Amino acid sequence: MTSHGSNGTPAPTKGARTAARIRAVAFDALREDGWRATTMRGIAERAEVSPGTIYLSLPSKEHLLLELYGETVARIEQRAADDLAGVRIFAARLRIVMRVALDEIAPFHRVATEAIGQAIAPDSPVSPFGDETRAPRERMLRLFATVVEDSDLVADRRLREALPELLWGLLMAGMLAWTSDRSREQRRTRALVEQAVPMLDRAIRVTAVPLLRRQVRDLLALTAAAKELSHDDA
Amino acid sequence: MTSHGSNGTPAPTKGARTAARIRAVAFDALREDGWRATTMRGIAERAEVSPGTIYLSLPSKEHLLLELYGETVARIEQRAADDLAGVRIFAARLRIVMRVALDEIAPFHRVATEAIGQAIAPDSPVSPFGDETRAPRERMLRLFATVVEDSDLVADRRLREALPELLWGLLMAGMLAWTSDRSREQRRTRALVEQAVPMLDRAIRVTAVPLLRRQVRDLLALTAAAKELSHDDA
DNA sequence: GACTATAACTGAACGCGTTCAGTTATGCGA
DNA sequence: TCGCATAACTGAACGCGTTCAGTTATAGTC
C-alpha cells in the first residue's frame, strides 16, 4: 500500500481518487449548469474518464443529488450547532435553523428547481422519506429535537414530542415552495421564513388554551395517519 | 367537407381522427402499464403510426398527463354537481367532493405515482400552478367555491373568501400523499379523508372564537405570501 | 379526370442515461 | 525481473423522448 508522507490516514486507492475527482467535477457542474444541462457524458469528459467509469462508483445520476443532500445536511448541522449555542428562546432557535438551512441550500437553488421532480417520486432513491435518505433525515430530526428540547417552549407534552417531526415536515414543504421562488436570491422565501416563524410560535403557544385540545389531538392523529400511507399492506 | 349522415357536427378531419386514436391508445397504455413502461414508440406501434406522427398533435409525452388531468377534472365536476344537489351541510359537501375526486383519479394511481415528479417541477407544463393547467385549476376552484357558498358554513368573511383556494391546496397536498399510498385501492387515503373532513370542519368553526382572530389573519397572510413566490421579480 | 396546394405522415438521426463484454493498468509474490 | 490476479477503465450499443427533411395522401378547382 502506498502512503503519502507521514500522515496517518491510508492513501486512497486509484479508484477512490477517480471517484473523488468525478464528484468534484459533477458538483461543480450541477452548481454552474443545473440538473438538465449537466450530462453524464459532460462529467466524464471534464473528469477525463469514459462515461462507464462514473458508474463504477455511482449507481445513477440521481445519486449525485443524494450525496449533495447528505453533504448539505452535514454543513447545516455544523453551522446550526454553532449559531444555536446560548440561545434559549424557541422562536429564535427555530429561525436560526431555518436561516442556516436556507443559506446552505442557496447555491443549489437551480439544481433543486430542475431536479425536484426526481426527489418527489415515492420510489426514487432521493425521496426525502425513503430508505436511502434515512441518515440525513434523522440528522435533521435530531437537530429539530434540540431546537425544541433546549428551548423555553412550554406546550402540550404530546405536541412537544411530535414537534421535531412536524417542523421537519414544514421544512420540506418550505423547500418545495422555495424551488418555485423566482425572486432574486430567493429573498421572498427568506421573508416568508421571517414571517412564518413568529406565527408558528404564536400558534403553538395558543394551543395551551383548553378549548383547542381537540384540535391538537386532531392534528397529531392526522399526521400519524399520513405517515403510515407509504407502509406496505399487512 | 365530408359528413357522416345527418348529424350536425362536422365530420372530423383525417388528422383529428388519427389524433383521437393516438389518445385512446395512449390513455389505455397509461392506465395499464403506468408512466415509465408507456413509451412513445409503443403508443405509435399500437396506434399504427410512426413516432413522428404523435408529435403532430402532442407537444410532448408530458402533455398526455395534462389532457388526462383535464378530462378527470371534467368528470369530477359533473359527478360532484349531481351528488351535491340538495346537500347543505358544509362537512358533507366537502366530503362528497373529496370522495368523488378520489374515485375519479383512482384508475390512474399507478401513472400518478410514477409521473408525480413531472408534475411537481415548477416549469413543467403539468405543474398544478402553471399556465397550461389554468383551465382545470379554475374549474376545481369554482367547484370548491360552490362547496362553501351553497353550504351552511358560518365563518370569518375573509377566511370564507380564501377557503376555496385553501381547500384546493389541501386537495393538492392530499393527492401528493395519495401517490405514496401503498394500501390496496388506496383505502388508507380514503380513511384519511373521512378523518380529515370533520377535523377541518371543527377547525374552521373554532376560528370564530375571538382569541383565534390573530391566527386566522396569520394563516391568510402566509398563504398570500406563498402564492407570490413564483411571480417574476419586478 | 387532371392538377395542385396543403394536410398528413414517415423514419433515420440526435443526445440522453445506462450497461457490459472486452481491454489495460497496478501491485504483489516468486 | 517476471508472471499474473484483480482493480480500473473503456466505448460501442441499447432504449428512451424528440426532431425534421423528405415523402405520400387528400380534397378543392378547373
Coordinates of C-alpha atoms (C1' of nucleotides) in Angstrom, one line a residue:
Chain A
M1 CA 0.0 0.0 0.0
T2 CA 1.5 3.4 -1.0
S3 CA 1.4 6.2 1.6
H4 CA 1.7 9.9 1.4
G5 CA 4.4 11.1 3.7
S6 CA 3.8 10.5 7.4
N7 CA 0.1 11.4 7.8
G8 CA -2.0 8.6 9.5
T9 CA -4.8 8.2 7.0
P10 CA -4.2 5.5 4.5
A11 CA -3.5 6.7 0.9
P12 CA -6.6 6.5 -1.2
T13 CA -6.6 3.8 -3.9
K14 CA -6.6 4.9 -7.5
G15 CA -10.3 4.1 -7.9
A16 CA -11.1 6.2 -4.9
R17 CA -9.2 9.1 -6.3
T18 CA -11.0 8.8 -9.6
A19 CA -14.3 8.7 -7.8
A20 CA -13.5 11.8 -5.8
R21 CA -12.5 13.7 -9.0
I22 CA -15.7 12.7 -10.6
R23 CA -17.7 14.0 -7.7
A24 CA -15.8 17.3 -7.6
V25 CA -16.4 17.8 -11.3
A26 CA -20.0 16.8 -11.0
F27 CA -20.9 19.0 -8.1
D28 CA -19.3 22.0 -9.9
A29 CA -21.2 21.2 -13.0
L30 CA -24.5 20.9 -11.0
R31 CA -23.9 24.3 -9.3
E32 CA -23.0 26.0 -12.5
D33 CA -25.2 24.4 -15.2
G34 CA -28.1 23.0 -13.2
W35 CA -29.5 19.5 -13.4
R36 CA -30.6 19.1 -17.1
A37 CA -27.6 20.7 -18.7
T38 CA -25.3 18.5 -16.5
T39 CA -24.8 15.3 -18.5
M40 CA -23.0 12.2 -17.6
R41 CA -21.0 12.5 -20.8
G42 CA -20.1 16.0 -19.9
I43 CA -19.0 15.0 -16.4
A44 CA -17.0 12.1 -17.9
E45 CA -15.2 14.5 -20.3
R46 CA -14.4 17.1 -17.7
A47 CA -13.1 14.3 -15.3
E48 CA -11.1 12.7 -18.1
V49 CA -12.8 9.3 -17.9
S50 CA -15.2 7.4 -20.0
P51 CA -18.9 7.5 -19.2
G52 CA -18.8 3.9 -17.9
T53 CA -16.2 4.8 -15.3
I54 CA -18.7 7.0 -13.5
Y55 CA -20.9 4.1 -12.9
L56 CA -18.2 2.2 -11.0
S57 CA -18.8 4.5 -8.0
L58 CA -22.2 6.0 -8.7
P59 CA -25.3 3.9 -9.2
S60 CA -27.2 6.6 -11.1
K61 CA -27.2 10.3 -11.9
E62 CA -29.9 10.7 -9.2
H63 CA -27.4 9.5 -6.6
L64 CA -25.5 12.7 -7.2
L65 CA -28.4 14.5 -5.6
L66 CA -28.4 12.1 -2.7
E67 CA -24.7 12.9 -2.0
L68 CA -25.3 16.6 -2.4
Y69 CA -28.1 16.3 0.1
G70 CA -26.0 14.5 2.6
E71 CA -23.2 17.0 2.4
T72 CA -25.5 19.9 2.7
V73 CA -27.3 18.5 5.8
A74 CA -23.9 18.0 7.4
R75 CA -23.0 21.6 6.8
I76 CA -26.4 22.8 8.2
E77 CA -25.8 20.6 11.3
Q78 CA -22.4 22.1 12.0
R79 CA -23.3 25.8 11.4
A80 CA -26.6 25.4 13.3
A81 CA -24.8 23.9 16.3
D82 CA -22.5 27.0 16.5
D83 CA -25.3 29.5 16.0
L84 CA -27.7 27.9 18.5
A85 CA -25.2 28.0 21.4
G86 CA -26.6 30.0 24.2
V87 CA -29.9 30.8 22.6
R88 CA -32.9 29.6 24.6
I89 CA -35.9 31.3 23.0
F90 CA -37.8 28.8 20.9
A91 CA -38.7 31.2 18.0
A92 CA -35.1 32.4 17.9
R93 CA -33.8 28.8 17.8
L94 CA -36.2 27.8 15.0
R95 CA -35.3 30.9 13.0
I96 CA -31.6 30.2 13.3
V97 CA -32.1 26.7 11.9
M98 CA -34.3 27.9 9.0
R99 CA -31.9 30.6 8.1
V100 CA -28.9 28.3 8.2
A101 CA -30.7 25.8 6.0
L102 CA -31.7 28.4 3.5
D103 CA -28.1 29.7 3.4
E104 CA -26.7 26.3 2.8
I105 CA -29.1 25.2 0.1
A106 CA -29.0 28.5 -1.7
P107 CA -26.1 27.6 -4.1
F108 CA -28.1 24.7 -5.3
H109 CA -31.4 26.5 -6.0
R110 CA -31.1 26.0 -9.7
V111 CA -30.4 22.3 -9.3
A112 CA -33.2 21.9 -6.9
T113 CA -35.7 23.6 -9.2
E114 CA -34.8 21.4 -12.1
A115 CA -34.5 18.2 -10.1
I116 CA -37.2 18.5 -7.5
G117 CA -39.3 16.1 -9.6
Q118 CA -36.7 13.3 -9.1
A119 CA -36.9 13.8 -5.4
I120 CA -40.7 13.8 -5.0
A121 CA -41.3 10.4 -6.7
P122 CA -42.1 8.0 -3.9
D123 CA -39.8 5.2 -5.2
S124 CA -36.9 7.5 -6.1
P125 CA -33.6 7.0 -4.2
V126 CA -33.7 10.7 -3.3
S127 CA -37.2 10.7 -1.9
P128 CA -37.0 12.6 1.4
F129 CA -39.0 9.8 3.0
G130 CA -37.1 6.9 1.5
D131 CA -34.6 4.4 2.9
E132 CA -31.6 5.9 1.2
T133 CA -32.1 9.3 2.7
R134 CA -32.6 7.9 6.2
A135 CA -29.3 9.1 7.6
P136 CA -29.6 12.8 6.7
R137 CA -33.3 12.8 7.6
E138 CA -32.5 11.5 11.1
R139 CA -29.7 14.0 11.5
M140 CA -32.2 16.8 10.6
L141 CA -34.8 15.4 13.0
R142 CA -32.2 15.3 15.8
L143 CA -31.4 19.0 15.0
F144 CA -35.0 19.9 15.3
A145 CA -35.2 17.9 18.5
T146 CA -32.5 20.0 20.1
V147 CA -34.3 23.2 18.8
V148 CA -37.3 22.1 21.0
E149 CA -35.6 20.5 23.9
D150 CA -33.0 23.2 24.7
S151 CA -35.6 26.0 24.4
D152 CA -38.0 27.7 26.7
L153 CA -41.0 26.4 24.9
V154 CA -43.9 25.2 27.0
A155 CA -46.6 23.2 25.2
D156 CA -48.7 20.1 25.5
R157 CA -46.5 17.1 26.1
R158 CA -47.6 15.1 23.1
L159 CA -47.4 18.1 20.8
R160 CA -43.9 18.8 22.1
E161 CA -42.9 15.3 21.3
A162 CA -44.2 15.4 17.8
L163 CA -42.8 18.9 17.1
P164 CA -39.4 17.9 15.7
E165 CA -41.1 15.8 13.0
L166 CA -43.7 18.5 12.3
L167 CA -41.0 21.1 12.0
W168 CA -39.1 18.8 9.6
G169 CA -42.3 18.5 7.5
L170 CA -42.6 22.2 7.4
L171 CA -39.0 22.5 6.3
M172 CA -39.7 20.0 3.5
A173 CA -42.8 22.0 2.5
G174 CA -40.8 25.1 2.6
M175 CA -38.1 23.7 0.4
L176 CA -40.8 22.7 -2.1
A177 CA -42.1 26.3 -2.1
W178 CA -38.5 27.5 -2.3
T179 CA -38.0 25.7 -5.6
S180 CA -40.6 27.8 -7.2
D181 CA -39.3 31.1 -5.8
R182 CA -38.3 33.3 -8.8
S183 CA -37.2 36.3 -6.7
R184 CA -33.5 37.4 -6.7
E185 CA -31.5 35.2 -4.3
Q186 CA -34.8 33.7 -3.1
R187 CA -35.4 36.7 -0.8
R188 CA -39.2 36.0 -0.9
T189 CA -38.7 32.7 0.7
R190 CA -36.4 34.3 3.3
A191 CA -39.1 36.9 4.0
L192 CA -41.6 34.1 4.3
V193 CA -39.5 32.3 6.9
E194 CA -39.1 35.6 8.9
Q195 CA -42.9 35.9 8.8
A196 CA -43.8 32.3 9.4
V197 CA -41.5 31.6 12.5
P198 CA -43.3 34.1 14.8
M199 CA -46.7 32.9 13.5
L200 CA -45.8 29.3 14.3
D201 CA -44.5 30.3 17.7
R202 CA -47.8 32.1 18.4
A203 CA -49.8 29.2 17.1
I204 CA -48.0 26.7 19.3
R205 CA -48.4 28.8 22.4
V206 CA -52.1 29.3 21.8
T207 CA -52.7 25.6 21.8
A208 CA -52.3 25.8 25.6
V209 CA -55.9 27.1 25.6
P210 CA -58.1 24.2 26.8
L211 CA -60.6 25.0 24.0
L212 CA -58.0 23.8 21.4
R213 CA -57.1 20.5 23.0
R214 CA -59.4 18.7 20.5
Q215 CA -57.7 20.5 17.6
V216 CA -54.2 19.5 18.8
R217 CA -55.3 15.9 19.1
D218 CA -56.8 16.0 15.6
L219 CA -53.6 17.4 14.1
L220 CA -51.4 14.7 15.8
A221 CA -53.8 11.9 14.7
L222 CA -53.8 13.2 11.1
T223 CA -50.1 13.4 10.8
A224 CA -49.7 10.0 12.3
A225 CA -52.1 8.5 9.7
A226 CA -50.3 10.3 6.9
K227 CA -47.0 8.8 8.0
E228 CA -48.4 5.3 7.5
L229 CA -49.6 5.8 4.0
S230 CA -46.5 4.5 2.4
H231 CA -46.2 1.4 4.5
D232 CA -46.8 -1.9 2.7
D233 CA -50.1 -3.7 3.3
A234 CA -50.0 -6.3 6.0
Chain B
M1 CA -66.1 18.6 -46.5
T2 CA -67.4 15.0 -46.0
S3 CA -70.2 14.5 -43.5
H4 CA -71.5 11.5 -41.6
G5 CA -75.2 11.1 -42.2
S6 CA -77.4 13.9 -41.0
N7 CA -75.9 14.8 -37.6
G8 CA -75.0 18.4 -37.1
T9 CA -71.4 18.1 -36.0
P10 CA -68.8 18.5 -38.8
A11 CA -67.0 15.2 -39.7
P12 CA -63.6 15.1 -38.1
T13 CA -60.7 15.5 -40.5
K14 CA -58.3 12.6 -41.0
G15 CA -55.7 14.3 -38.8
A16 CA -58.2 14.7 -36.0
R17 CA -59.2 11.0 -36.2
T18 CA -55.6 10.0 -36.0
A19 CA -55.0 12.3 -33.0
A20 CA -58.1 10.8 -31.3
R21 CA -56.8 7.2 -31.9
I22 CA -53.4 8.1 -30.5
R23 CA -55.0 9.4 -27.4
A24 CA -57.3 6.4 -26.9
V25 CA -54.3 4.1 -27.2
A26 CA -52.1 6.3 -25.0
F27 CA -54.6 6.6 -22.2
D28 CA -55.2 2.8 -22.2
A29 CA -51.5 2.2 -22.1
L30 CA -51.0 4.7 -19.2
R31 CA -53.8 3.0 -17.2
E32 CA -52.5 -0.5 -17.9
D33 CA -48.7 -0.1 -18.0
G34 CA -48.0 3.1 -16.0
W35 CA -45.9 6.1 -17.0
R36 CA -42.4 4.6 -17.5
A37 CA -43.4 1.5 -19.3
T38 CA -45.6 3.5 -21.7
T39 CA -43.2 4.6 -24.5
M40 CA -43.9 6.9 -27.4
R41 CA -42.7 4.1 -29.7
G42 CA -45.1 1.7 -28.1
I43 CA -48.0 4.1 -28.5
A44 CA -47.1 4.7 -32.1
E45 CA -47.0 1.0 -32.8
R46 CA -50.4 0.3 -31.1
A47 CA -51.9 3.3 -32.9
E48 CA -50.3 2.2 -36.2
V49 CA -48.5 5.4 -36.9
S50 CA -44.8 6.4 -36.8
P51 CA -43.4 8.0 -33.7
G52 CA -43.2 11.4 -35.5
T53 CA -47.0 11.4 -36.1
I54 CA -47.7 11.6 -32.4
Y55 CA -45.8 14.9 -32.3
L56 CA -48.2 16.5 -34.8
S57 CA -50.9 16.7 -32.2
L58 CA -49.0 16.3 -28.9
P59 CA -46.1 18.7 -28.0
S60 CA -44.6 16.1 -25.6
K61 CA -45.3 13.0 -23.6
E62 CA -45.9 15.2 -20.5
H63 CA -48.9 16.7 -22.3
L64 CA -50.6 13.3 -22.1
L65 CA -50.8 13.9 -18.4
L66 CA -52.2 17.4 -19.0
E67 CA -55.0 16.0 -21.1
L68 CA -55.6 13.2 -18.6
Y69 CA -55.8 15.8 -15.9
G70 CA -58.3 17.9 -17.8
E71 CA -60.6 15.0 -18.6
T72 CA -60.5 13.8 -15.0
V73 CA -61.4 17.2 -13.6
A74 CA -64.3 17.4 -16.0
R75 CA -65.6 14.1 -14.7
I76 CA -65.2 15.2 -11.1
E77 CA -67.1 18.4 -11.9
Q78 CA -70.0 16.5 -13.4
R79 CA -70.3 13.8 -10.7
A80 CA -69.9 16.3 -7.9
A81 CA -72.6 18.6 -9.3
D82 CA -75.0 15.6 -9.1
D83 CA -74.0 14.4 -5.7
L84 CA -74.0 17.9 -4.1
A85 CA -77.6 18.7 -5.1
G86 CA -79.7 19.3 -2.0
V87 CA -76.8 18.9 0.4
R88 CA -76.3 22.0 2.6
I89 CA -74.1 20.8 5.5
F90 CA -70.5 22.0 4.8
A91 CA -68.7 19.0 6.0
A92 CA -71.0 16.7 3.9
R93 CA -70.4 18.8 0.8
L94 CA -66.7 18.8 1.3
R95 CA -66.6 15.1 1.8
I96 CA -68.6 14.5 -1.4
V97 CA -66.1 16.4 -3.5
M98 CA -63.2 14.7 -1.9
R99 CA -64.8 11.2 -2.4
V100 CA -65.6 11.9 -6.0
A101 CA -62.1 13.2 -6.7
L102 CA -60.6 10.1 -5.1
D103 CA -62.9 7.8 -7.1
E104 CA -62.1 9.5 -10.4
I105 CA -58.4 9.6 -10.0
A106 CA -58.2 6.0 -8.7
P107 CA -57.7 4.4 -12.1
F108 CA -54.6 6.5 -12.6
H109 CA -52.9 5.8 -9.3
R110 CA -50.0 4.0 -10.9
V111 CA -49.5 6.7 -13.5
A112 CA -49.7 9.4 -10.9
T113 CA -47.2 7.6 -8.7
E114 CA -44.6 7.3 -11.5
A115 CA -45.2 10.7 -13.0
I116 CA -45.8 12.9 -10.0
G117 CA -42.2 14.1 -10.4
Q118 CA -43.1 15.6 -13.8
A119 CA -46.0 17.5 -12.3
I120 CA -44.1 19.0 -9.4
A121 CA -41.3 20.7 -11.4
P122 CA -42.2 24.4 -11.3
D123 CA -41.6 24.9 -15.1
S124 CA -43.3 21.7 -16.2
P125 CA -46.3 22.0 -18.4
V126 CA -48.2 19.9 -16.0
S127 CA -47.4 21.9 -12.9
P128 CA -50.6 22.3 -11.0
F129 CA -49.8 26.0 -10.6
G130 CA -48.7 26.6 -14.2
D131 CA -50.3 28.4 -17.1
E132 CA -51.2 25.3 -19.1
T133 CA -53.2 23.9 -16.2
R134 CA -55.1 27.1 -15.6
A135 CA -58.4 25.9 -17.0
P136 CA -58.9 22.7 -14.9
R137 CA -57.5 24.5 -11.9
E138 CA -60.1 27.3 -12.2
R139 CA -62.8 24.7 -12.7
M140 CA -61.8 23.0 -9.5
L141 CA -61.6 26.3 -7.7
R142 CA -65.2 27.1 -8.8
L143 CA -66.3 23.7 -7.6
F144 CA -64.8 24.4 -4.1
A145 CA -66.4 27.8 -4.2
T146 CA -69.8 26.2 -4.6
V147 CA -69.0 23.8 -1.8
V148 CA -68.6 26.8 0.5
E149 CA -71.2 29.2 -0.9
D150 CA -74.1 26.8 -1.0
S151 CA -73.4 25.5 2.5
D152 CA -74.5 26.3 6.0
L153 CA -70.9 27.3 7.0
V154 CA -70.5 30.4 9.0
A155 CA -67.0 31.8 9.3
D156 CA -65.0 34.9 9.3
R157 CA -65.6 36.7 6.0
R158 CA -62.1 36.8 4.8
L159 CA -61.5 33.2 5.8
R160 CA -64.6 32.2 3.9
E161 CA -63.4 34.0 0.8
A162 CA -60.0 32.3 0.9
L163 CA -61.4 28.9 1.7
P164 CA -61.9 27.6 -1.9
E165 CA -58.2 28.2 -2.6
L166 CA -57.2 26.7 0.7
L167 CA -59.3 23.6 0.1
W168 CA -57.8 23.2 -3.3
G169 CA -54.4 23.4 -1.8
L170 CA -55.4 20.7 0.6
L171 CA -56.6 18.6 -2.3
M172 CA -53.2 19.0 -4.0
A173 CA -51.4 18.1 -0.8
G174 CA -53.8 15.1 -0.4
M175 CA -53.0 14.0 -3.9
L176 CA -49.3 14.2 -3.2
A177 CA -49.8 12.0 -0.2
W178 CA -52.1 9.7 -2.2
T179 CA -49.3 9.0 -4.7
S180 CA -47.3 7.3 -1.9
D181 CA -50.2 5.3 -0.6
R182 CA -49.3 1.6 -0.9
S183 CA -52.5 0.2 0.6
R184 CA -54.9 -1.8 -1.5
E185 CA -57.1 0.5 -3.6
Q186 CA -55.7 3.4 -1.6
R187 CA -58.1 2.8 1.2
R188 CA -55.7 4.4 3.7
T189 CA -56.1 7.7 1.8
R190 CA -59.8 7.2 1.8
A191 CA -59.8 6.7 5.5
L192 CA -57.6 9.8 5.8
V193 CA -60.2 11.9 4.0
E194 CA -63.0 10.6 6.2
Q195 CA -60.9 11.5 9.2
A196 CA -59.7 14.9 7.9
V197 CA -63.0 16.3 6.8
P198 CA -64.7 16.5 10.2
M199 CA -61.4 17.8 11.7
L200 CA -61.2 20.6 9.2
D201 CA -64.9 21.4 9.8
R202 CA -64.2 21.7 13.5
A203 CA -61.1 23.7 13.0
I204 CA -62.9 26.2 10.8
R205 CA -65.8 26.6 13.2
V206 CA -63.5 27.1 16.2
T207 CA -61.8 30.1 14.4
A208 CA -65.0 32.0 15.3
V209 CA -63.5 32.3 18.8
P210 CA -62.1 35.9 19.1
L211 CA -58.9 34.5 20.6
L212 CA -58.0 33.0 17.3
R213 CA -58.5 36.1 15.1
R214 CA -54.8 36.6 15.1
Q215 CA -54.1 33.1 13.9
V216 CA -56.6 33.3 11.1
R217 CA -55.1 36.6 10.0
D218 CA -51.6 34.9 10.2
L219 CA -52.7 32.0 8.1
L220 CA -54.2 34.1 5.4
A221 CA -51.2 36.4 5.2
L222 CA -48.9 33.4 4.9
T223 CA -50.8 31.7 2.1
A224 CA -51.0 35.0 0.3
A225 CA -47.2 35.4 0.5
A226 CA -46.6 31.8 -0.6
K227 CA -48.7 32.4 -3.7
E228 CA -46.4 35.2 -4.8
L229 CA -43.3 33.2 -4.6
S230 CA -43.4 32.1 -8.2
H231 CA -44.1 35.6 -9.6
D232 CA -41.3 37.2 -11.6
D233 CA -39.2 39.9 -10.0
A234 CA -40.5 43.4 -10.7
Chain C
dG1 C1' -60.5 13.3 -64.7
dA2 C1' -56.2 16.0 -64.2
dC3 C1' -53.9 19.4 -61.5
dT4 C1' -52.1 21.0 -57.3
dA5 C1' -51.8 23.2 -52.7
dT6 C1' -51.5 21.5 -48.4
dA7 C1' -52.6 18.3 -44.8
dA8 C1' -50.8 14.1 -43.1
dC9 C1' -47.3 11.1 -42.3
dT10 C1' -42.6 8.8 -42.2
dG11 C1' -38.3 7.0 -40.2
dA12 C1' -33.5 7.9 -39.7
dA13 C1' -30.9 10.6 -36.6
dC14 C1' -29.8 13.2 -32.2
dG15 C1' -28.5 13.4 -27.4
dC16 C1' -29.7 11.5 -23.2
dG17 C1' -28.8 7.9 -19.0
dT18 C1' -27.1 3.5 -18.7
dT19 C1' -24.9 -1.3 -19.5
dC20 C1' -21.4 -4.7 -20.1
dA21 C1' -18.1 -7.6 -22.9
dG22 C1' -13.7 -6.5 -23.6
dT23 C1' -9.1 -4.2 -22.6
dT24 C1' -5.5 -2.1 -19.8
dA25 C1' -3.1 -0.8 -15.6
dT26 C1' -1.5 -1.9 -11.0
dG27 C1' 0.8 -4.1 -7.3
dC28 C1' 2.5 -8.2 -5.1
dG29 C1' 4.8 -12.9 -4.6
dA30 C1' 8.4 -15.7 -6.6
Chain D
dT1 C1' 12.6 -9.0 -13.2
dC2 C1' 8.9 -11.7 -14.4
dG3 C1' 4.1 -13.6 -14.0
dC4 C1' -0.4 -12.8 -13.0
dA5 C1' -4.7 -12.0 -10.3
dT6 C1' -7.6 -8.3 -10.0
dA7 C1' -8.6 -3.5 -9.9
dA8 C1' -9.6 0.0 -13.0
dC9 C1' -11.3 1.6 -17.1
dT10 C1' -13.2 1.8 -22.0
dG11 C1' -16.6 2.8 -25.6
dA12 C1' -19.9 0.8 -28.6
dA13 C1' -24.6 -0.2 -28.0
dC14 C1' -29.4 -0.1 -26.1
dG15 C1' -33.9 2.1 -25.5
dC16 C1' -35.7 6.4 -24.4
dG17 C1' -38.1 11.2 -25.9
dT18 C1' -37.9 14.1 -29.6
dT19 C1' -36.8 16.5 -34.4
dC20 C1' -37.2 17.4 -39.2
dA21 C1' -36.0 16.9 -44.2
dG22 C1' -38.3 14.2 -47.2
dT23 C1' -42.5 11.6 -48.9
dT24 C1' -47.4 10.4 -49.6
dA25 C1' -52.4 11.2 -49.3
dT26 C1' -56.3 14.2 -49.6
dA27 C1' -59.6 17.4 -51.2
dG28 C1' -60.9 21.5 -53.7
dT29 C1' -60.7 23.8 -58.6
dC30 C1' -60.9 23.9 -63.5

